[in-house]
Coordinates of C-alpha atoms (C1' of nucleotides) in Angstrom, one line a residue:
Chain A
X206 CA 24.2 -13.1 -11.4
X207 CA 21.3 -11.6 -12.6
X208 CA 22.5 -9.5 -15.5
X209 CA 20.6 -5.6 -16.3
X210 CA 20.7 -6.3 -20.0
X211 CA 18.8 -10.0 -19.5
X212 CA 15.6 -7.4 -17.2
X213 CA 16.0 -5.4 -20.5
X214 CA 15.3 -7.9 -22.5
X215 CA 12.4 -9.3 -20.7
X216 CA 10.9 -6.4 -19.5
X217 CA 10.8 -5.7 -23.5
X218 CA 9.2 -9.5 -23.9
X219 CA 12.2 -11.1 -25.6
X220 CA 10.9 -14.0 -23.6
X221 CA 7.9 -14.1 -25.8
X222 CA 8.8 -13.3 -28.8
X223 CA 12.2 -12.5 -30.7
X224 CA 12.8 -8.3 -29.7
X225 CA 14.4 -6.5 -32.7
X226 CA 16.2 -3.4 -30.6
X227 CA 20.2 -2.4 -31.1
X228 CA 23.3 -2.2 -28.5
X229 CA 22.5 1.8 -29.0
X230 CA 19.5 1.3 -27.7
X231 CA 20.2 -0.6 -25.2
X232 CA 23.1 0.9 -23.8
X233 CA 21.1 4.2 -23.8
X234 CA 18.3 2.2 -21.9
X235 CA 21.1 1.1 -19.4
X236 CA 23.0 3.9 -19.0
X237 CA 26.4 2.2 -20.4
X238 CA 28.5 2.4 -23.8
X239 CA 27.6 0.5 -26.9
X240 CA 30.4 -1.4 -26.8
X241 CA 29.7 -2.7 -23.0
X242 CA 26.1 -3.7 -24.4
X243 CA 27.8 -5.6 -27.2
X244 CA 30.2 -7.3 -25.0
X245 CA 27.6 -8.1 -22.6
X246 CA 24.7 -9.6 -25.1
X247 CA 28.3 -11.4 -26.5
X248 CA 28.6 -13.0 -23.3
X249 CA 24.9 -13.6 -22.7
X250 CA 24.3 -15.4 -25.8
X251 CA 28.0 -17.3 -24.8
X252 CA 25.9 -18.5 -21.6
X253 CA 23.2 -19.9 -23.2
X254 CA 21.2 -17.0 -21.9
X255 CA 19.7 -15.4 -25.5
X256 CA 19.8 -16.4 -28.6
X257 CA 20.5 -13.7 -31.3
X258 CA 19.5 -14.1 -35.1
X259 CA 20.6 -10.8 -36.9
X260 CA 18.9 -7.7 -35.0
X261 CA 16.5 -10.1 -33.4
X262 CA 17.0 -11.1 -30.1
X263 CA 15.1 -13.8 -27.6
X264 CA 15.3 -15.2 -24.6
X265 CA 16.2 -18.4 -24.3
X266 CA 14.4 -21.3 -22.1
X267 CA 17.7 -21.5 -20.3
X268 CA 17.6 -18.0 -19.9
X269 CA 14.0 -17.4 -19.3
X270 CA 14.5 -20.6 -16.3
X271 CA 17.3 -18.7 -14.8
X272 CA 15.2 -15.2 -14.6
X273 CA 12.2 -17.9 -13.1
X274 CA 14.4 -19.1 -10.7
X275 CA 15.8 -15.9 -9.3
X276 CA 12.0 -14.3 -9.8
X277 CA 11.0 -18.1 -6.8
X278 CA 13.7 -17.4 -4.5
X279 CA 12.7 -14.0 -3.7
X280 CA 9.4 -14.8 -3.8
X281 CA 10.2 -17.7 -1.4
X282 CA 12.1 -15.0 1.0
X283 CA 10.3 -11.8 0.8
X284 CA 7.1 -13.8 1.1
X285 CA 8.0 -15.2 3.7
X286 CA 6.7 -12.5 6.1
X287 CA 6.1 -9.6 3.7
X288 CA 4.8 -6.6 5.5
X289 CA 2.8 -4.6 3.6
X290 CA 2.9 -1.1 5.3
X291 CA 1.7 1.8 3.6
X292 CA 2.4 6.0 4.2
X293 CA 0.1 7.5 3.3
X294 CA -0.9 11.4 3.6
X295 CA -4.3 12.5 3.3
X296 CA -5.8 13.9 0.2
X297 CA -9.2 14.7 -0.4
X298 CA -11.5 12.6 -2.7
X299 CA -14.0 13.0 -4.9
X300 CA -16.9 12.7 -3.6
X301 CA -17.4 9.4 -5.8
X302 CA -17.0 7.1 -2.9
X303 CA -19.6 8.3 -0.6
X304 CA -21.9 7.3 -3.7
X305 CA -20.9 3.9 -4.1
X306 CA -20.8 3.0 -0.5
X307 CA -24.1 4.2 -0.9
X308 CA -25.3 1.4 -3.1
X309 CA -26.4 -1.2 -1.9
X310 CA -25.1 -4.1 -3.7
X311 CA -21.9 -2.6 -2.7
X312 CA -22.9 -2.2 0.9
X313 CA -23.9 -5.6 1.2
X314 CA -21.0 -7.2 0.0
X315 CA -18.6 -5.4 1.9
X316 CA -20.5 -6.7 4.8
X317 CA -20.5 -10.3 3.9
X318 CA -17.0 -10.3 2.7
X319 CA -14.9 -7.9 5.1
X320 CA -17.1 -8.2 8.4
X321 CA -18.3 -4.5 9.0
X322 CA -20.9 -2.3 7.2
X323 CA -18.6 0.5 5.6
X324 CA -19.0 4.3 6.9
X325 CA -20.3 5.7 3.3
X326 CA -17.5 7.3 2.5
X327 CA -14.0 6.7 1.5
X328 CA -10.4 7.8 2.9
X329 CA -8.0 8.8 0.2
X330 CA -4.2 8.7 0.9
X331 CA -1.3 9.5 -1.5
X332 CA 1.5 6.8 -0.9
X333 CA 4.7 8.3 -1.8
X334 CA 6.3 7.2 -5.4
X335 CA 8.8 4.5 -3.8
X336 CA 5.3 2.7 -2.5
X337 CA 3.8 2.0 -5.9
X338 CA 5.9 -1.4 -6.3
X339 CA 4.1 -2.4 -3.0
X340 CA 0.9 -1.5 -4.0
X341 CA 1.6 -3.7 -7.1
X342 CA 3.1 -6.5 -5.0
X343 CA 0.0 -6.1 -3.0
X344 CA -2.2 -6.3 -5.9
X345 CA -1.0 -9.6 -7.1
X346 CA -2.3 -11.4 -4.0
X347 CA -6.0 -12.5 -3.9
X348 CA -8.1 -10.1 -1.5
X349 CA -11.7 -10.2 -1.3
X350 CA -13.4 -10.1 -4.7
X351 CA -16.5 -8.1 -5.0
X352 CA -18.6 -8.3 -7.6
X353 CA -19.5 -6.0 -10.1
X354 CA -23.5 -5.1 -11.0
X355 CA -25.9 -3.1 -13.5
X356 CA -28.6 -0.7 -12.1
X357 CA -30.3 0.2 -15.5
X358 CA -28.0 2.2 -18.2
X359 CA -25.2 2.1 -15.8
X360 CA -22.5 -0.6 -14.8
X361 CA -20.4 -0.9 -11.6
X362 CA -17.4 -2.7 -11.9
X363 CA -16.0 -5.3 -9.4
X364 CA -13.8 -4.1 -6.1
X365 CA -11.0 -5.9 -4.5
X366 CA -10.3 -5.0 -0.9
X367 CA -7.6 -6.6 1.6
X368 CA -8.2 -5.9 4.9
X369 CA -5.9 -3.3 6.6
X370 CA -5.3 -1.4 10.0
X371 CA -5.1 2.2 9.2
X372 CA -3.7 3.8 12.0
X373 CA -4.8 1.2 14.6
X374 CA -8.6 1.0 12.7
X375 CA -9.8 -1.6 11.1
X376 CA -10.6 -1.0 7.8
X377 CA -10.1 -2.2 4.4
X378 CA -8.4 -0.8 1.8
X379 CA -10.5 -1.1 -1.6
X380 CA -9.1 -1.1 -5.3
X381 CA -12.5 -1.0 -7.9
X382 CA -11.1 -2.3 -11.2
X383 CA -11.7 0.9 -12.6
X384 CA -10.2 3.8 -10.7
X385 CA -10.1 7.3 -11.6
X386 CA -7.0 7.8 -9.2
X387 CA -3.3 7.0 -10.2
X388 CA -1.4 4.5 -9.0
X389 CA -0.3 6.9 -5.5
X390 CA -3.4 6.9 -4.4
X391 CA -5.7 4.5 -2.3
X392 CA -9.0 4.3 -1.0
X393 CA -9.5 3.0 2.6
X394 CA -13.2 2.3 3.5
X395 CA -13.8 1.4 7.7
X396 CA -17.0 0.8 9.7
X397 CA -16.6 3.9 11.2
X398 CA -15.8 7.8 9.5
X399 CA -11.7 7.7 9.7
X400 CA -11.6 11.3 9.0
X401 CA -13.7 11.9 12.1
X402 CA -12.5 9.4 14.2
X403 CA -9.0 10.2 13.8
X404 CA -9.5 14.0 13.4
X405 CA -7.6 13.6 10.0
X406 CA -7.4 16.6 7.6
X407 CA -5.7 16.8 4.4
X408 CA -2.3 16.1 4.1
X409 CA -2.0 14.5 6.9
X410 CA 0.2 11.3 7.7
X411 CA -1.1 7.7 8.2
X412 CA 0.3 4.4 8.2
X413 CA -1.7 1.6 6.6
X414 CA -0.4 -1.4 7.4
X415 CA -2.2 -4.9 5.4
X416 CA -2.7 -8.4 7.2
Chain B
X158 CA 21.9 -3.4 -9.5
X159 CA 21.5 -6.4 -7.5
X160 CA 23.8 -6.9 -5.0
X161 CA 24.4 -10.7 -4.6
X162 CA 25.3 -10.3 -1.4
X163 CA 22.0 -8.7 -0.3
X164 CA 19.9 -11.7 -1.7
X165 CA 22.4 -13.6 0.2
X166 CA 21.1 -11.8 3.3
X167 CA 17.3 -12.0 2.0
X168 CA 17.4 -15.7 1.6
X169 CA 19.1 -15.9 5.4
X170 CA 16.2 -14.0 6.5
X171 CA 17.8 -10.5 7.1
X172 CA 15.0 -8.7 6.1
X173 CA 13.0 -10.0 9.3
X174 CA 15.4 -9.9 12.0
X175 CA 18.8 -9.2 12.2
X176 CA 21.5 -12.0 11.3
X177 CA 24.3 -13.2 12.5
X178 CA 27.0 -14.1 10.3
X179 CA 30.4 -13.3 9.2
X180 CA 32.0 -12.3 5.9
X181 CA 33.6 -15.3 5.5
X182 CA 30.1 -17.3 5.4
X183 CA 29.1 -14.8 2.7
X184 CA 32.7 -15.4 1.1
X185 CA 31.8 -18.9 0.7
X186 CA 28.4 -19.1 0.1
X187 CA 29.2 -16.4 -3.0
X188 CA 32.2 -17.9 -3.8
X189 CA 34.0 -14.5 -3.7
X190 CA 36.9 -13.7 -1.5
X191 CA 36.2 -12.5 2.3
X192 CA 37.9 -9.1 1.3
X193 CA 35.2 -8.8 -1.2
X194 CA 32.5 -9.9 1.0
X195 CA 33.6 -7.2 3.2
X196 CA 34.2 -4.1 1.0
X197 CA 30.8 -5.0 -0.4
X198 CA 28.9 -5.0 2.6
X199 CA 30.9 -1.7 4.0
X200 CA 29.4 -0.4 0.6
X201 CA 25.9 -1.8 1.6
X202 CA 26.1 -0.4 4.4
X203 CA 27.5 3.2 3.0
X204 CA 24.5 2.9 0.3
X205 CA 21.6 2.5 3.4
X206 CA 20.8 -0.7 2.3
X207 CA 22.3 -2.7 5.6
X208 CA 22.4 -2.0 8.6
X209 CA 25.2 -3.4 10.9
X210 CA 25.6 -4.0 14.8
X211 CA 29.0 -5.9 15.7
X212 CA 28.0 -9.1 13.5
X213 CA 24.6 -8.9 13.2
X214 CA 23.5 -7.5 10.0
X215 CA 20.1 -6.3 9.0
X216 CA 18.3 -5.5 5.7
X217 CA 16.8 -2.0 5.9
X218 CA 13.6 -0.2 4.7
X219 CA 15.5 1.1 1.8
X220 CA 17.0 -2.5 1.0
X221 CA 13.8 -4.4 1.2
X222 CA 12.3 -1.7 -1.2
X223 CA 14.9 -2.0 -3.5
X224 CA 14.7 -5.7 -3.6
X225 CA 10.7 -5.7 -3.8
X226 CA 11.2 -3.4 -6.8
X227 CA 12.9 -5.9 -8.6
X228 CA 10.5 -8.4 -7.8
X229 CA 7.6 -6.7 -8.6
X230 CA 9.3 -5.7 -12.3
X231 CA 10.3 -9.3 -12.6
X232 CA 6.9 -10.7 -12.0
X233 CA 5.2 -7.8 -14.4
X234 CA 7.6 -8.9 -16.9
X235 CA 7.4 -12.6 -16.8
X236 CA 3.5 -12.6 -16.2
X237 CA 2.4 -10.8 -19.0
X238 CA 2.4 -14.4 -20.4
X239 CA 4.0 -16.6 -18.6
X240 CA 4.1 -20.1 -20.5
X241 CA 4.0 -22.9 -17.5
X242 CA 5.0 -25.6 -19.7
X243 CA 6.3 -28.7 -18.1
X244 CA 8.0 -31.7 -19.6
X245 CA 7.5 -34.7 -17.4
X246 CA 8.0 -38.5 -17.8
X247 CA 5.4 -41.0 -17.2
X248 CA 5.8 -42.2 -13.6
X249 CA 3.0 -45.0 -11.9
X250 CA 1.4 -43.5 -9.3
X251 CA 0.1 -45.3 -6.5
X252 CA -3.1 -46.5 -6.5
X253 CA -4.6 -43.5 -4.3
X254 CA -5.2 -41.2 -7.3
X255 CA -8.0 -43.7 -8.2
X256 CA -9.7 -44.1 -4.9
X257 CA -10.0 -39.9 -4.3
X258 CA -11.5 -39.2 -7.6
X259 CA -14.1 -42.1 -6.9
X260 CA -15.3 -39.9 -4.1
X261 CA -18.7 -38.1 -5.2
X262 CA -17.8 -34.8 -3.1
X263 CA -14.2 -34.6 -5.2
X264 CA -15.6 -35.6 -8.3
X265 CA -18.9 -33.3 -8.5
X266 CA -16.5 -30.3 -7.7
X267 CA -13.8 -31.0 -10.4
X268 CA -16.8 -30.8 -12.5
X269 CA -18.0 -27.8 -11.6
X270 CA -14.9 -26.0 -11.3
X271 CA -12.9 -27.4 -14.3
X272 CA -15.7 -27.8 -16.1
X273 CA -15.4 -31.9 -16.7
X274 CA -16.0 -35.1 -15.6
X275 CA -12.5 -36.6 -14.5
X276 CA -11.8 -40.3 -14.8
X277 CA -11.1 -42.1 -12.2
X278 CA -7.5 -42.0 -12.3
X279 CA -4.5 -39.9 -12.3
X280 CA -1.8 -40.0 -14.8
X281 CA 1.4 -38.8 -12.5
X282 CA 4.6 -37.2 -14.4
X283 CA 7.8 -36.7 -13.0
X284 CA 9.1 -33.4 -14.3
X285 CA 13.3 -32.6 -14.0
X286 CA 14.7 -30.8 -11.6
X287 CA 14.8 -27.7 -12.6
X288 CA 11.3 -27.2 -13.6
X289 CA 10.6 -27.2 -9.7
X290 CA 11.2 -23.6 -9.8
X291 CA 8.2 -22.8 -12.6
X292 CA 5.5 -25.4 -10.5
X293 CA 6.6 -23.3 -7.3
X294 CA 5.8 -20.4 -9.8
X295 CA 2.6 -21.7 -10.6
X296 CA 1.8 -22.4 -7.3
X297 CA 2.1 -18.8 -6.3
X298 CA -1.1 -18.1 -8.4
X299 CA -4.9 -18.9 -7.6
X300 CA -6.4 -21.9 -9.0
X301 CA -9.4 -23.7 -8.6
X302 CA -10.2 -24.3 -5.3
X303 CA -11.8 -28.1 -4.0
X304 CA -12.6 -27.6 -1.1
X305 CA -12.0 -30.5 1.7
X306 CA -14.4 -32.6 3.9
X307 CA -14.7 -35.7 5.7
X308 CA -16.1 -38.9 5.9
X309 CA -17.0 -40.7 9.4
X310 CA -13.1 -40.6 10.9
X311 CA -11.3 -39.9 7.6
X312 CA -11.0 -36.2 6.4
X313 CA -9.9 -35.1 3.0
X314 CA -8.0 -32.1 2.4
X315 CA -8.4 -29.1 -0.3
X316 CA -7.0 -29.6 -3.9
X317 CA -5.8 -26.3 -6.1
X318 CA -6.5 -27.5 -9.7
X319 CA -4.8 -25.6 -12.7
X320 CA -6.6 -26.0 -16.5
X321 CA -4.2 -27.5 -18.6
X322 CA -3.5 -29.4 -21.9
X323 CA -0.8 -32.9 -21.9
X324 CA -0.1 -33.7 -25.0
X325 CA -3.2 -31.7 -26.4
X326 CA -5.3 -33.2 -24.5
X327 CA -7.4 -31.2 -21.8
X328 CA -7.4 -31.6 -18.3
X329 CA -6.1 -30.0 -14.9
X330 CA -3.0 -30.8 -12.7
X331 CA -4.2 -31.3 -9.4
X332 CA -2.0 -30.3 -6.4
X333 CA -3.5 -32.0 -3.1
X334 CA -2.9 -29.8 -0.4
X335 CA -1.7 -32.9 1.7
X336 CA 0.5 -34.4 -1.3
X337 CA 2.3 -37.8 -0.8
X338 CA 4.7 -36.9 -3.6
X339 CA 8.0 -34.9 -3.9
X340 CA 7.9 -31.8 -5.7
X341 CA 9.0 -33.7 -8.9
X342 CA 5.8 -35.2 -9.2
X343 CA 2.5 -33.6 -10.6
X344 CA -1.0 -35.6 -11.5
X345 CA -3.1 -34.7 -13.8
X346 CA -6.5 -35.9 -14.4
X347 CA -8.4 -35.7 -17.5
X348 CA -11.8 -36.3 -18.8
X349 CA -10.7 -39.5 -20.6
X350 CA -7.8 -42.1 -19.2
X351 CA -4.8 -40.6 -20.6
X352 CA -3.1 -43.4 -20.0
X353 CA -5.1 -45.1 -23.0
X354 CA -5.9 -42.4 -25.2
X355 CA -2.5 -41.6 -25.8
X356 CA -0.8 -44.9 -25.2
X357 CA 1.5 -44.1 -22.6
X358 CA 3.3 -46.5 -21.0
X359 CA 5.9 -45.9 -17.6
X360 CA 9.1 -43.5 -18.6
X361 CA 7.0 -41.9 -21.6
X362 CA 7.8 -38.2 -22.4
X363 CA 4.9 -35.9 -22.1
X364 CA 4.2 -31.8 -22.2
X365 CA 1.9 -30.5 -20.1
X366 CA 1.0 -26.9 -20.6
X367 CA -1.3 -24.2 -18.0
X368 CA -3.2 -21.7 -19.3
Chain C
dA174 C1' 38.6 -15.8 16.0
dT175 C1' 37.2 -11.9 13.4
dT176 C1' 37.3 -7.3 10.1
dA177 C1' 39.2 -4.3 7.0
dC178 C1' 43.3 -1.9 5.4
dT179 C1' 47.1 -1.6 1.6
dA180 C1' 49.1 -3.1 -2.5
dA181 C1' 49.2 -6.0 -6.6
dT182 C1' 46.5 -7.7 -10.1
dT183 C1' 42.8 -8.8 -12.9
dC184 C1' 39.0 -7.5 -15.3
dA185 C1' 35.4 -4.6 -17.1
dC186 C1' 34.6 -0.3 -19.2
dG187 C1' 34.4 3.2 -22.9
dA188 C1' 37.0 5.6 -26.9
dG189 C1' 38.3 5.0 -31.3
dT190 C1' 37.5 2.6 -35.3
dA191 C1' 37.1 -1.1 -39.0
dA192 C1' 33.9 -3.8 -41.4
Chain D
dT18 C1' 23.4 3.1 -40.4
dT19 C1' 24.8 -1.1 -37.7
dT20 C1' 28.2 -4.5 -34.6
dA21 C1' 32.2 -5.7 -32.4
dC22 C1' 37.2 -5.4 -32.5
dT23 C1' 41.6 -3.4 -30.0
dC24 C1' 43.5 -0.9 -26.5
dG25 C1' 44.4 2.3 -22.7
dT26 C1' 42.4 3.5 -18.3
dG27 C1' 40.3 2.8 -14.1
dA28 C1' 37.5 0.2 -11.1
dA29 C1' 36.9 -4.1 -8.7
dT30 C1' 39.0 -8.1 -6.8
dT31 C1' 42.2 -10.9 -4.2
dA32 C1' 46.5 -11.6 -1.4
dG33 C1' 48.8 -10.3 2.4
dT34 C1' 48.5 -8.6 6.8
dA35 C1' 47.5 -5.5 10.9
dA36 C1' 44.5 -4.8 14.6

DNA sequence: ATTACTAATTCACGAGTAA
DNA sequence: TTTACTCGTGAATTAGTAA
């Protein structure tokens, strides 16, 4: 099956290119003895699975097709009818987002490409930690693209937003390719003022759930 | 780690609605004993990663998280760069191929999209068996769109189109959304017929690498 | 049919250590 | 420093079987 020392290797790029790392290291990485990340690389390079020249280690095509094919089939079933569904607890913004939804290249954009004139103003929730590989998951499929512009000195960079129901509202949730916020934190934008509407104050809990 | 029986359950569909099954199916399908089967799911279960009702046998929050962590590390890891290179065999194509990239509305979009003029003709490779995994791969990410339209009674569906280089020479595989083909079988048009440029005849090896 | 217990066995692990 | 061997221990597996 899919071995912890092969996702060590790859998350380290031995796909790519030959890693130079030790059985200390890895073993420390993995939480097992030396000896058991000797024996296992052993084995691995036994299977066709990596291919070791002194200290340097790479993942073979074998290897690398094996890793693919595992990477496919749960692609193929979590796909499938992933859910993307979000908890999210208030927090308050800065009061950035009011000024871009202000602008009007933004505005109009967000019209055209999401169906609704945004509410100037953004809804910041904080997803808890075991979210952020969702938010990632969701960030690897193609939302709405909107473009970046120039007004003068300054440059506004491009948005991607997926449409979303945040507590029964349609909204959209909207990621601008640069964000101040960490990765626990999302903006939601909606035709109408979610705080208001929803009589939302900070910390408080909402479910965000993407088409 | 991962559980082989839980991507057992994944790939059944557990994760969307309860399953029925028995540890003997599992046994087989994992090649493990039924003992095993069930001491491992009684340890799913224990862990919160399954939840069971007589023989039905669900895949819970908790589970589906754990298994969308992987795949999000998996596809962050193999990303990065992924090489999609395929190594197919010169296969004759039926005559169709020609005929669509005679039509003006195909042929003025390749152009703009890809960014060339494609001959009238695709070159079609049959790639082995176990590079269907890495086109499903490929298939999972956004390429060029061309878009679909008809003609008096006939209509012609979309086309995703992926840059790519056989045997050094530019061009794009070209995946018609309606495809006569199995999913051994790619085309690829070029700018020039590839066919003559590089003196391929029926059974040929070729590499065909995406960008 | 099933599932899951107990007991026997196999196999993987880490400690110690040589090279 | 490394890596990887041997070996004792314990965990995981299977066989047999009860419910």
């Amino acid at each position: 099956m899919m071995d912890e020392v092969i996702l060590f290797l790859l998350k380290r790029g031995a796909h790519r290119e030959p890693l130079e790392t030790t059985t200390i290291e890895i073993a420390d990485a993995l939480r097992i003895s030396q000896q058991t990340a000797s024996r296992r690389l052993i084995l691995l390079e036994k299977e066709g699975m990596v291919r070791r020249v002194g200290r340097l280690i790479s993942i073979t095509e074998r290897g690398l097709k094996e890793v693919e094919s595992l990477y496919a089939a749960l692609g193929a079933a979590l796909e499938k009818k992933m859910r993307f569904r979000f908890h999210g607890r208030v927090t308050s913004g800065t009061r950035d987002g009011r000024y871009y939804l202000s602008l009007k290249k933004y505005k109009e954009q967000i019209k055209e490409k999401m169906g609704f004139a945004p509410y100037p103003g953004t809804l910041n929730i904080r997803v808890p930690p075991d979210e952020i590989n969702l938010r990632l998951l969701l960030r690897g499929k193609k939302g709405e693209l909107i473009e970046g512009f120039g007004i003068g000195e300054r440059t506004f960079g491009r948005i991607i937003c997926y449409r979303c129901r945040l507590n029964g509202i349609d909204g959209a949730l909207v990621f601008p390719e640069r964000s101040h916020h960490g990765l626990d934190v999302m903006e939601v934008v909606a035709p109408v003022n979610l705080r208001k509407k929803l009589s939302l104050k900070e910390g408080d809990a909402v479910v965000c759930d993407v088409d």
